[in-house]
């Protein structure tokens, strides 16, 4: 089991661990792929200087699944991570749980790091799309992926998020500073008073997960809960899997063995160089995703599949808009079970595609998600502080 | 049977921007291999594209010059294919909402005037270049040209002969150079053309089988290729020499033949989709009007205005060969009020200096206002023509004020009659023999004495005043 893919010896400041999808000049970044094994970036991610300015130090890079699109890191070239009971865990989440870092920073592409936070009992926040710069992160599914933070407490999550949020001219999707400022620890916020429970998603989860939902409700003093059908939210899964796989297919096509990264030893022409390098260096789930994504973008399928997925994205956005007229947030599971083993991912290689039914609604809309007590809250855009306030309340932090 | 050729063109033009389309690397032609590259334009992960606004300015300018409608919300899309000179394995281009649509270009040929319809103009990034290294027998990649901004101008199939195609391309080149969208140099690859061609019986409204010749880079090659391809199609239709198929062909200008390319090189499902990292570019009224206002007159409109100022048709035609010449002329005329003089200085004197420096007319970058001032100094007889030419030469290298420069370097014509008389007296005293000869009726020596005076004065005098002073002295 390999938690770290690189470790920094002299850390000045409060230690933060980065997932292996965040580029750093002084440590290799591989995104869990043999293709990028040993890859040294020429530049740091934008968030690195922001963390350092706020008094944090980078203690190392944590093992992730290839391009961070799997369930819980099981597709990493460096091997999966499990706890003593054999349960799959996220490497950076475990590093935080062990107390070696105050927070972990990850790329939330398909909810892998959100699930990891739940498995390790951490508080997690994926902020509103465009509030934290993606400059210097290894791209997978750019239209939805976000830099996310997990920590043992809501207040530590808030402290790190407050440090990294902000406009960046180097990221064309970065929102204006006045919007990003809403994520600062001292920004004005409203209290979450009324929460919708997404019945369609809760019903499909295991009894243990249902118990976590009940426990969350029991600890959220003074909050009103109301069940809603939320069938619409289940459409997000297929739509996100389509958009995500198309973007991943396109984003990893630059890894062709020509410029950097893995190059096959045997080839006799350029086509073989491409084919052999990619065949030897990509893992099974990523290869499947490439093929799936490639199909959805083909001339024959674009309108039938990809364009339709874009329309579904719009439908889900509008659904949330309507919902947020009556509710402050939506409660739903972040996974169907409270524990997974290697046997689960071996038996179903595409388990991450299935589990995205819980994570796709926030991924596809760019809305913030918090994970606390092993369940997920999806909030209004820029409601990070409100979500973390509620997490503080539910966890009885500071009492 | 009589046949007609149906031709549509896709013209690629590299835009004259300082930097590349999505990063801040230089877009200048040349440089050492891989000198103008950064992590973004050589395909390293983690860089995000930021649209260079000047590229959109020039895209809109091109569209307005070609009477297009401008899409007020224009988007960028990814076109995927694998090739080593394409570092991201996708080209960012405009597929769904190109910046310009529905334009026209007017052309003139021996058969008269014609309007060629433009389907669209889209902005995109160029690819790099593969270089074969004989020493190691390997292929290397030069990324200097990757992400250099291009526009692709797609015409409707409205052209029907090589002559029309040449007229269309020359007109495009003139308009785009005039609007400073591109320098349009075929020899540097900043203008390239794909020719789509088919042949059908005259009068038929059914299109024949279409073939495409890619990356044509000279007018003469395009002309020959069209003639060859037309003949090949007619031969196939009439004599059944071969079965025509829709395909991409490569023109070999040395052999004078076109060849079918391997299907692998041409078969393409490019998997276009919107680039999620590039937000739609919204062109508001303020932006649209700013570009509209800076649009130059069409060259022939400008020529007409020049003729109305008193220039000959020939001079006006010389000036409109380059926007730089027009700009300098207009500023020089505005300052001096002398049209004919301004034109002469540019067409004759400036061009001589440019030729000597092996520069083209487009590279004329002297201040037109300063040239106007210089012309005024000559007209007012404050500086003589010879010295003015010397000052002009300095203006090519330095940003000078002609009057100040002339004063500082003693190039101002002296109106000081005292000084004139002094020099005349000195010259006559130094050459009593010539004075004697003159007085004895040898009038020829007058010019010699005049020349000596002029030399002493370094030419800085009014010749008429000098003549009078010398005559007076010799009386
Ligand atoms: Zn660059």
mmCIF file of C-alpha atoms and ligand atoms in Angstrom, chain B residues 20 23-25 36-38 40-41, ligand 1:
data_model
loop_
_atom_site.group_PDB
_atom_site.id
_atom_site.type_symbol
_atom_site.label_atom_id
_atom_site.label_comp_id
_atom_site.label_asym_id
_atom_site.label_seq_id
_atom_site.Cartn_x
_atom_site.Cartn_y
_atom_site.Cartn_z
ATOM 1 C CA UNK B 20 -0.326 33.178 -30.085
ATOM 2 C CA UNK B 23 -0.854 31.674 -24.697
ATOM 3 C CA UNK B 24 1.514 34.622 -24.571
ATOM 4 C CA UNK B 25 4.276 33.124 -26.756
ATOM 5 C CA UNK B 36 8.501 30.378 -29.206
ATOM 6 C CA UNK B 37 7.000 27.698 -26.983
ATOM 7 C CA UNK B 38 5.612 27.324 -23.470
ATOM 8 C CA UNK B 40 0.593 25.449 -23.117
ATOM 9 C CA UNK B 41 1.512 25.372 -26.795
HETATM 10 ZN ZN1 LIG C 1 2.975 29.158 -25.754
#
